[in-house]
Short mmCIF file of C-alpha atoms in Angstrom, two decimals:
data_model
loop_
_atom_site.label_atom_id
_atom_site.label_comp_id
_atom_site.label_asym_id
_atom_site.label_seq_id
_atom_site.Cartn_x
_atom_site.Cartn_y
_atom_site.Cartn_z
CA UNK F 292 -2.79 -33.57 -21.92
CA UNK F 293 -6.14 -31.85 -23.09
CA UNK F 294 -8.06 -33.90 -20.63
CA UNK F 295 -5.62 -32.91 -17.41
CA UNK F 296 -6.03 -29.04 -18.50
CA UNK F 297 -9.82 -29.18 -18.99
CA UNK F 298 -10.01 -31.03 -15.20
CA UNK F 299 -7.29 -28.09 -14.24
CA UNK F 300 -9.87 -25.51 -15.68
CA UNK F 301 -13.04 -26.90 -14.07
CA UNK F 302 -10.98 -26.69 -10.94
CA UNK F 303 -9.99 -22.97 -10.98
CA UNK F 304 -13.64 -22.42 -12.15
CA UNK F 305 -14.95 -24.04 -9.75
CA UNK F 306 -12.30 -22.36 -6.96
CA UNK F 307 -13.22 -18.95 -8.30
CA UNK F 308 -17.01 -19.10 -7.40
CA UNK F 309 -16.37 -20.58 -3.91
CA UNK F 310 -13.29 -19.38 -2.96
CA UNK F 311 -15.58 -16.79 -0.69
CA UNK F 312 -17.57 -19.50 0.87
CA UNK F 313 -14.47 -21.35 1.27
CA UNK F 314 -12.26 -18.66 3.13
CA UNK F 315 -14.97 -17.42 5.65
CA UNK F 316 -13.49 -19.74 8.80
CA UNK F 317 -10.03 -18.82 7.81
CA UNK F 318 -10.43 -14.84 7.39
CA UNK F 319 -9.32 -12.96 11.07
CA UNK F 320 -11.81 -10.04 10.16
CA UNK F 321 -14.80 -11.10 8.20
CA UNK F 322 -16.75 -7.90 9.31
CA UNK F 323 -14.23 -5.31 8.52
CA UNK F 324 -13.16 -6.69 5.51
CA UNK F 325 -16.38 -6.93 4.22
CA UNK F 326 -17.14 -3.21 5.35
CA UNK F 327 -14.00 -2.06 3.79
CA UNK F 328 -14.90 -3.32 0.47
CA UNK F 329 -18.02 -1.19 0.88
CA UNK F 330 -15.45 1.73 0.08
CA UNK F 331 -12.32 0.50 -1.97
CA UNK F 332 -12.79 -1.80 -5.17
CA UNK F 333 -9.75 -4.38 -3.92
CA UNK F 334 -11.02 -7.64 -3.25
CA UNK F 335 -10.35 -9.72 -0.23
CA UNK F 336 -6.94 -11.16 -0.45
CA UNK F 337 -8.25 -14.73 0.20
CA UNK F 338 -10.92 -14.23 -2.55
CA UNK F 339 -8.00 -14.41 -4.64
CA UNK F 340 -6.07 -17.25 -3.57
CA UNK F 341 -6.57 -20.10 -6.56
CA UNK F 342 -5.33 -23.11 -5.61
CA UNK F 343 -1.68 -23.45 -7.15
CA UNK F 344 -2.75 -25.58 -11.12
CA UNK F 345 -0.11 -25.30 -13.68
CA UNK F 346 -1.06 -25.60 -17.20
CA UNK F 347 1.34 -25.69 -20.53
CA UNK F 348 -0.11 -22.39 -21.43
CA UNK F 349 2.68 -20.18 -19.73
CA UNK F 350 5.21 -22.33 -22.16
CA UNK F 351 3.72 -20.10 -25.50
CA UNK F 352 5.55 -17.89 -27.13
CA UNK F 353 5.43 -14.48 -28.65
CA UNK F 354 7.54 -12.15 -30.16
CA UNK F 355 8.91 -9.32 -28.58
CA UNK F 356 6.72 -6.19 -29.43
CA UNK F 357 8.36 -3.10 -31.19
CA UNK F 358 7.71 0.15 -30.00
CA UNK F 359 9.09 3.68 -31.67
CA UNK F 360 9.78 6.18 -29.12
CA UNK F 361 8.32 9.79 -29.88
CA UNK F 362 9.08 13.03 -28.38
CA UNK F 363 5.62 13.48 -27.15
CA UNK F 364 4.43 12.45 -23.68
CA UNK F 365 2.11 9.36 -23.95
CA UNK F 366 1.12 7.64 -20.55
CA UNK F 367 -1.78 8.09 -19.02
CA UNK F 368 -1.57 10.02 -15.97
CA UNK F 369 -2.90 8.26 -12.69
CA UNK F 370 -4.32 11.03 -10.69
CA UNK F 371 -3.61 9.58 -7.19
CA UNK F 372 -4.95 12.80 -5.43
CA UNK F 373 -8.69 12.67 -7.30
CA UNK F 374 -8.86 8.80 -6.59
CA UNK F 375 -8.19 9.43 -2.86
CA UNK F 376 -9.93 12.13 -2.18
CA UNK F 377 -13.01 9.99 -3.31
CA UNK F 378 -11.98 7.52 -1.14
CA UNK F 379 -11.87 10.27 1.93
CA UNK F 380 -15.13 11.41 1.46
CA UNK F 381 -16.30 7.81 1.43
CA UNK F 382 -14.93 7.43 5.07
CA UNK F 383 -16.48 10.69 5.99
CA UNK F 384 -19.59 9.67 5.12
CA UNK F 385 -19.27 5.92 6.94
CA UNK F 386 -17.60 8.02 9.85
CA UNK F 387 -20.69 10.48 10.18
CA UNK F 388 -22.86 7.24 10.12
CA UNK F 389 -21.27 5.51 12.39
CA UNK F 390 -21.69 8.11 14.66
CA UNK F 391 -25.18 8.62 14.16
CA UNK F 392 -25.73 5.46 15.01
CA UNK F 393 -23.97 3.94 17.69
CA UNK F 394 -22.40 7.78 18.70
CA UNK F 395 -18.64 6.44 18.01
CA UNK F 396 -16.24 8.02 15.81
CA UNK F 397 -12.69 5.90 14.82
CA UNK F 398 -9.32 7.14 16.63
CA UNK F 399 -6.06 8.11 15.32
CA UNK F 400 -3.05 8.69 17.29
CA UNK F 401 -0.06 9.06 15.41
CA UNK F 402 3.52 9.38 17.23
CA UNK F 403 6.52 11.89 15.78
CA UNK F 404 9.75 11.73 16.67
CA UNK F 405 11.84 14.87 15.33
CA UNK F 406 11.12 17.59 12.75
CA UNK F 407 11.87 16.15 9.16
CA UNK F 408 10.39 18.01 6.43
CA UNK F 409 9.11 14.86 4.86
CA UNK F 410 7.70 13.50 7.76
CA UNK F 411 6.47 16.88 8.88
CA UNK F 412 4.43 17.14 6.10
CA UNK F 413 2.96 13.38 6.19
CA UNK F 414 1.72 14.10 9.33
CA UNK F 415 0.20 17.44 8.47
CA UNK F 416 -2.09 15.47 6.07
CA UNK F 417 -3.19 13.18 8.13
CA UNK F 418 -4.14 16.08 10.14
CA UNK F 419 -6.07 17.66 7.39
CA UNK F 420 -7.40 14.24 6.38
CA UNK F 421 -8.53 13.32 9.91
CA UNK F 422 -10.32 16.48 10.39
CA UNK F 423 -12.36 16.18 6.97
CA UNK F 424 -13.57 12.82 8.13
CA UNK F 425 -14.38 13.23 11.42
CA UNK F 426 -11.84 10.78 12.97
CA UNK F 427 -10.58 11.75 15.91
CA UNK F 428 -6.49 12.44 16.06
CA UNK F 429 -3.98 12.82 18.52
CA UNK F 430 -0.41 13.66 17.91
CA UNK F 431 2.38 12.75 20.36
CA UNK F 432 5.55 14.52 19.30
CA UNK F 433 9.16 13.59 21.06
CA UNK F 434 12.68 15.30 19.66
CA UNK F 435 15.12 13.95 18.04
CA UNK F 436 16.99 13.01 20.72
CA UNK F 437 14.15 11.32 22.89
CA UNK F 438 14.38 8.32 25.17
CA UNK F 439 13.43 4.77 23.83
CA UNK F 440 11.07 4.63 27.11
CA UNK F 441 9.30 7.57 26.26
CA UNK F 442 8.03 6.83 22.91
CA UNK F 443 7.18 2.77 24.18
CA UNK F 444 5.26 4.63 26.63
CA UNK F 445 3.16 6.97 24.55
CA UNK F 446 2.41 3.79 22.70
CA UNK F 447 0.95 2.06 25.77
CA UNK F 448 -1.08 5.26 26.68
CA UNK F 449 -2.42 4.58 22.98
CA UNK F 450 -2.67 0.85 23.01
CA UNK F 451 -4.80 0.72 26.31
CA UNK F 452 -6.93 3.91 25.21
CA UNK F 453 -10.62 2.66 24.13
CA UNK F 454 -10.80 6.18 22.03
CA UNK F 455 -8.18 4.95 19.62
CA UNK F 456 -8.48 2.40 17.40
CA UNK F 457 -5.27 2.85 15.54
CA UNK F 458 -1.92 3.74 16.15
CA UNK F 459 0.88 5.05 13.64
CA UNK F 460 4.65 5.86 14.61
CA UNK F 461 5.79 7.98 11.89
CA UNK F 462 9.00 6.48 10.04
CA UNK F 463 11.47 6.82 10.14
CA UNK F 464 12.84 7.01 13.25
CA UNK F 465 16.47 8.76 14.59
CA UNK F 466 18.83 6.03 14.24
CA UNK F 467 19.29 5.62 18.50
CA UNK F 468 15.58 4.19 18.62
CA UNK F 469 14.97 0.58 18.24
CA UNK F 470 12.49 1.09 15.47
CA UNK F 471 11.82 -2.84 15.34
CA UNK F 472 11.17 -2.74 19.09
CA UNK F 473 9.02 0.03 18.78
CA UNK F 474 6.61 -0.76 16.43
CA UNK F 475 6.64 -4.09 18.48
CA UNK F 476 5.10 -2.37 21.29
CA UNK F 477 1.51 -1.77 18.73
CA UNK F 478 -1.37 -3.50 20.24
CA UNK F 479 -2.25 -5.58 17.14
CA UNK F 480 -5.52 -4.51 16.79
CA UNK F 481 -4.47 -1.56 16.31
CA UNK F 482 -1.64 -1.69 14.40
CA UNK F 483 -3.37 0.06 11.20
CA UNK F 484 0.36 0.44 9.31
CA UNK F 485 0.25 -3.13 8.82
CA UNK F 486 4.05 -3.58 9.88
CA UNK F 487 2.97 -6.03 12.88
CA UNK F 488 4.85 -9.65 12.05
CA UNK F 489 1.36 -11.39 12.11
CA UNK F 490 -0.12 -8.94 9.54
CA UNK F 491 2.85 -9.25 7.31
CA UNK F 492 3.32 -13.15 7.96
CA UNK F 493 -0.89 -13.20 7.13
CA UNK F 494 -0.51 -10.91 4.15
CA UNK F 495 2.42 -13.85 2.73
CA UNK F 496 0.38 -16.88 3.57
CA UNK F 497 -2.62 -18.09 1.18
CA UNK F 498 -5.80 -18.45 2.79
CA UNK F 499 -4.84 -16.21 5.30
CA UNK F 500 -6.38 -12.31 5.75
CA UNK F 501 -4.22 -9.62 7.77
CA UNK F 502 -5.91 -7.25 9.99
CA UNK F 503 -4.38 -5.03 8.01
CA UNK F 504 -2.39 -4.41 5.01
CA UNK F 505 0.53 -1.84 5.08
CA UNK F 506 -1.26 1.55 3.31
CA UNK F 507 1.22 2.30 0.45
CA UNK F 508 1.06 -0.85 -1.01
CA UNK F 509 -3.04 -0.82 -0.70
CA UNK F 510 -3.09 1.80 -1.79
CA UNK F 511 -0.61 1.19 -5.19
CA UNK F 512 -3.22 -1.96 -5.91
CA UNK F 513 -5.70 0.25 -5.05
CA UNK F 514 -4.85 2.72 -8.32
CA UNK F 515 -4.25 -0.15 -10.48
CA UNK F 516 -7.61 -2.15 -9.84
CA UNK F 517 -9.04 1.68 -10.36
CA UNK F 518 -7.66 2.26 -13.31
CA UNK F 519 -8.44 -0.86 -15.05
CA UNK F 520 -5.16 -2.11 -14.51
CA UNK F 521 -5.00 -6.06 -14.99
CA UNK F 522 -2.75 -7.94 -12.46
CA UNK F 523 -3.44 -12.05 -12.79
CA UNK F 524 -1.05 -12.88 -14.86
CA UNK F 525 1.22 -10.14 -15.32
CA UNK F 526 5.01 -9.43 -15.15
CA UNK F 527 5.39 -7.13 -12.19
CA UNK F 528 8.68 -5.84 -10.97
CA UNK F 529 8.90 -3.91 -7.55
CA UNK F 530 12.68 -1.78 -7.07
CA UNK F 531 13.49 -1.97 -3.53
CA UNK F 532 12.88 -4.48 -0.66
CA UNK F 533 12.02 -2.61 2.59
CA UNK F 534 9.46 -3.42 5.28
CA UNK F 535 7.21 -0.44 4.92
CA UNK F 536 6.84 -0.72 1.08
CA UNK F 537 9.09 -2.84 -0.94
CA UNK F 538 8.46 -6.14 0.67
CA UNK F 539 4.66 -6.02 1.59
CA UNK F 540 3.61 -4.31 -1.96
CA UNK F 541 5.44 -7.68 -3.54
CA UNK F 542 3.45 -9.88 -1.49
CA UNK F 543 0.42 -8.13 -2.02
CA UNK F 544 0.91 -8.39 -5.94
CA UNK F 545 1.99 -12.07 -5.36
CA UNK F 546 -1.58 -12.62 -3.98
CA UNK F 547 -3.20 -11.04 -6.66
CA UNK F 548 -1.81 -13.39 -8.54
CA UNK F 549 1.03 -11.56 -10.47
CA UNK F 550 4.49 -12.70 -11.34
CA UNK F 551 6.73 -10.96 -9.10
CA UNK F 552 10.26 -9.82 -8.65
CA UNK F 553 12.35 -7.88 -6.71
CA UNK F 554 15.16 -5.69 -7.85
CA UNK F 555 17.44 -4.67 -4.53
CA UNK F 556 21.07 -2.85 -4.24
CA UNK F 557 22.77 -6.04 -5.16
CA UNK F 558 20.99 -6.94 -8.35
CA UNK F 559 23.86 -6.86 -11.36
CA UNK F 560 21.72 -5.85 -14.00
CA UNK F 561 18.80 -4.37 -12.90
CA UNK F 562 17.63 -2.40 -16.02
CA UNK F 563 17.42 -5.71 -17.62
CA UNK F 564 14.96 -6.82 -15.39
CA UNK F 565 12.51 -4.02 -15.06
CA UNK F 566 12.75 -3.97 -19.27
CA UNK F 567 10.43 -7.11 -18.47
CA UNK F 568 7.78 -5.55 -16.41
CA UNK F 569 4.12 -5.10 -17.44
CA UNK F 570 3.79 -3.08 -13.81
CA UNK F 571 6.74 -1.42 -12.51
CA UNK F 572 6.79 -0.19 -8.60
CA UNK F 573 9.66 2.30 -7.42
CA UNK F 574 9.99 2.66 -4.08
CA UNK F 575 14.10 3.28 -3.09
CA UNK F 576 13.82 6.96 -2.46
CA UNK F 577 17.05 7.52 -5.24
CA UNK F 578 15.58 10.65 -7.46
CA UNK F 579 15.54 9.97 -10.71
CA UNK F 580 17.26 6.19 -10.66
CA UNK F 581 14.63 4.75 -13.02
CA UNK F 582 15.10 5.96 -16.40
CA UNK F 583 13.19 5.93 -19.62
CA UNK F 584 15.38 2.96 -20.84
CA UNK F 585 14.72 0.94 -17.97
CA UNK F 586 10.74 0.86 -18.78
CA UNK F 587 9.20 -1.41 -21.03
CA UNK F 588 6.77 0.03 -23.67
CA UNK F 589 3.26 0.38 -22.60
CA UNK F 590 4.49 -0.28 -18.85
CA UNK F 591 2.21 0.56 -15.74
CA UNK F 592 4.55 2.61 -13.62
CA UNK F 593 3.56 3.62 -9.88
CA UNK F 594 6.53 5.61 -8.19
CA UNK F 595 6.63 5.61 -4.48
CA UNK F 596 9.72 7.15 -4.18
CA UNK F 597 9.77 11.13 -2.57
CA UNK F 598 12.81 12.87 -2.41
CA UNK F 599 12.91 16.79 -0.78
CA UNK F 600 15.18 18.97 -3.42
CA UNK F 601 16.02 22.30 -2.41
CA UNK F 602 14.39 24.87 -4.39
CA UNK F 603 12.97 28.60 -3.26
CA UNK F 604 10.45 28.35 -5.39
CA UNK F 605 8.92 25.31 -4.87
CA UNK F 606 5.40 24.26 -4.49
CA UNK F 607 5.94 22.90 -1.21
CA UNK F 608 6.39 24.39 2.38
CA UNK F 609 10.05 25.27 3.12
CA UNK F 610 11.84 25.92 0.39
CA UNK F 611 11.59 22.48 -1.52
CA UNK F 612 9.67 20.19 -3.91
CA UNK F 613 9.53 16.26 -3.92
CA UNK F 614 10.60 14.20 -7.36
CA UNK F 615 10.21 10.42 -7.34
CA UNK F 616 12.45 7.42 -8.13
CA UNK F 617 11.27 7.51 -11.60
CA UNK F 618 12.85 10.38 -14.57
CA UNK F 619 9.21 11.28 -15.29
CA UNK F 620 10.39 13.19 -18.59
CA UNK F 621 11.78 10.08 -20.05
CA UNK F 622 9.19 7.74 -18.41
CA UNK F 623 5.54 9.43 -19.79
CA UNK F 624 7.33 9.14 -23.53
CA UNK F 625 7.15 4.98 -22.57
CA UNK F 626 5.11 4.31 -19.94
CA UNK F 627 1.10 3.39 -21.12
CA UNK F 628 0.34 4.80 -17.86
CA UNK F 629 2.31 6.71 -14.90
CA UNK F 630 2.08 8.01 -11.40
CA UNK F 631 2.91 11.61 -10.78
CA UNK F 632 5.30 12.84 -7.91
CA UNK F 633 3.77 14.53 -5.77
CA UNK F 634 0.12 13.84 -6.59
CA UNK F 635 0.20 9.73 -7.03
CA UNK F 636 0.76 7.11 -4.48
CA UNK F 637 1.10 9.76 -1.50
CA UNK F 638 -2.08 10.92 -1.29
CA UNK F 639 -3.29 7.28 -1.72
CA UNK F 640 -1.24 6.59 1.52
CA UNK F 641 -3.64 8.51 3.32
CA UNK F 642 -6.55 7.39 2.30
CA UNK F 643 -5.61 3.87 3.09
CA UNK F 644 -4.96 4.76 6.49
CA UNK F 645 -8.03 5.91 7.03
CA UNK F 646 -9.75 3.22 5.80
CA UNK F 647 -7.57 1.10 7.82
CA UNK F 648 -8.58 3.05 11.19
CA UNK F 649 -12.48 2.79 10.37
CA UNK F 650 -12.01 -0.89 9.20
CA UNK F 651 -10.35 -1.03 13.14
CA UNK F 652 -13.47 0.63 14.85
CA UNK F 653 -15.76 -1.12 12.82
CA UNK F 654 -14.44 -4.59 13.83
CA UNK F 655 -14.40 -3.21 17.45
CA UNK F 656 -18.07 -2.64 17.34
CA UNK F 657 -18.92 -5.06 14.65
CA UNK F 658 -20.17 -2.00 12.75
CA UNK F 659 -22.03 -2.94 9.62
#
């Protein structure tokens, strides 16, 4: 047995220092990943992919750790808003290179459908984020009760455009649009949301790259590799299972080699199961569902969630103020570290999408 694990451990070793070499005829964008890692601090996903080696290590154990619970807040808070605007000035200054030197900015054009607060908002930063940077933006917006053909249209106008290298339609969309059709009709290289089916089938495959991954989960693994958060190895637990942030943030923490599961609307005990997590992700949009019980001691606990309560005098426009999945009272007095709403993953959001639409221009004119 001590032979097999030392021939096991010379092969990860070994893995771990080639793994680059290795990847380079598999990866789709070897350019634009490269040049994005100029700017974030995640690795590329196929730098990551060990080959699959079990060892009798994970069969250990250790005693449950005790934890007394004081009335003082104790997590760390993980200022999402610092860490991305970092990020955006980053861009801005690749952007203003760029542009120097071959005399090309990146393009944004972003669709909206309707007048949610919420996705009002979104779009407003993107604005404001755009225009810091230098990208170029265009906004296409439709009412609620548009035609199917007009949005797949505004789409094409994008998709054959040679000013835009990446396209977002704002979700969610009024429940008489085909949203799965839609977002279908993304020119791939340009699909900088990462929903496409061959970035999310690349993003679940080892030894595979995605031209893009989906922003809010970038950018959650973003703030944890940023924080000094460790991931190999780890219990994660991700609460909710949807395509924008659910699903691809659990593959994404799958390939950095955490062990991963999903709590959804039909789990029976789902408390139980988060109770287990070293890194805890949030992202059902329910205020307040996850509660201080619910977190294990010393946790890392990223809450996507947003929900718009009324409230005159709120910090945001119109009357309201977002709160997050997670009770963030009860969850700071557990949590070793913890993601405020607003102020946390959101801003991070951003950030990734620009990165994601210079990453796209970059490839286009194999920009180093």
């Amino acid at each position: 047995m001590a032979s097999k694990n030392k021939v096991q451990s010379i092969v990860v070793s070994w893995w771990r220092k080639n793994t680059l070499l290795l990847s380079t005829s598999r990866t789709l964008n070897t350019i634009a990943t490269g040049y994005d890692n100029r700017i974030l601090k995640s690795p590329p996903l196929v730098s990551l992919d060990f080959p699959d080696v079990w060892t009798s290590s994970f069969t250990n154990y250790s005693a449950p750790s005790t934890h007394n619970l004081g009335s003082e807040e104790i997590a760390r808070v993980i200022d999402g808003k610092q860490i991305a605007d970092e990020i955006i000035s980053a861009v801005g200054l690749e952007v203003r290179r760029m542009k120097k030197t071959i005399g090309e900015v990146p393009g944004l054009g972003v669709i909206l459908v309707g007048e949610r607060r919420d996705s009002l908002t979104y779009v407003s930063n993107k604005i404001k984020a755009c225009e810091e940077t230098g990208i170029k933006f265009a906004l296409t917006q439709f009412p609620d009760n548009c035609k199917e053909d007009e949005v797949c249209d505004a789409i094409m106008r994008f998709n054959t455009d040679p000013s835009f290298h990446g396209i977002l339609v704002q979700l969610p969309l009024p429940q008489h649009l085909n949203e799965e059709k839609i977002l279908g009709m993304l020119k791939l290289e340009k699909d900088v949301d990462g929903f496409h089916p061959m970035n999310m089938g690349h993003l679940a495959m080892r030894g595979r790259e995605p031209l893009f991954i989906p922003c809010t989960p970038k950018g959650c693994v973003e703030l944890l590799i940023r924080s000094d958060v460790e991931i190999m190895g780890k219990t994660a637990v991700v609460i909710g299972r949807s395509n924008i942030v659910g699903l691809p943030v659990s593959l994404l923490l799958q390939r950095h080699n955490a062990t991963v599961s999903v709590v959804n609307e039909s789990t029976l005990n789902p408390e139980e199961i988060t109770r287990e997590a070293d890194i805890l992700v949030s992202a059902v949009g329910i205020p307040n569902l996850v509660r201080g019980n619910w977190i294990k001691p010393g946790a890392v606990v990223l809450d996507v969630g947003t929900h718009p309560v009324e409230d005159e005098g709120g910090c945001e426009e119109g009357g309201y103020r977002l709160i997050g999945d997670v009770c963030y009272e009860e969850a700071s007095r557990v949590a070793s570290s913890i993601t405020p709403v607003p102020g946390g993953v959101g801003p991070m959001t951003v950030a990734m999408l620009l990165c994601n639409t210079l990453q796209s221009a970059a490839r286009k004119y194999s920009f180093v």
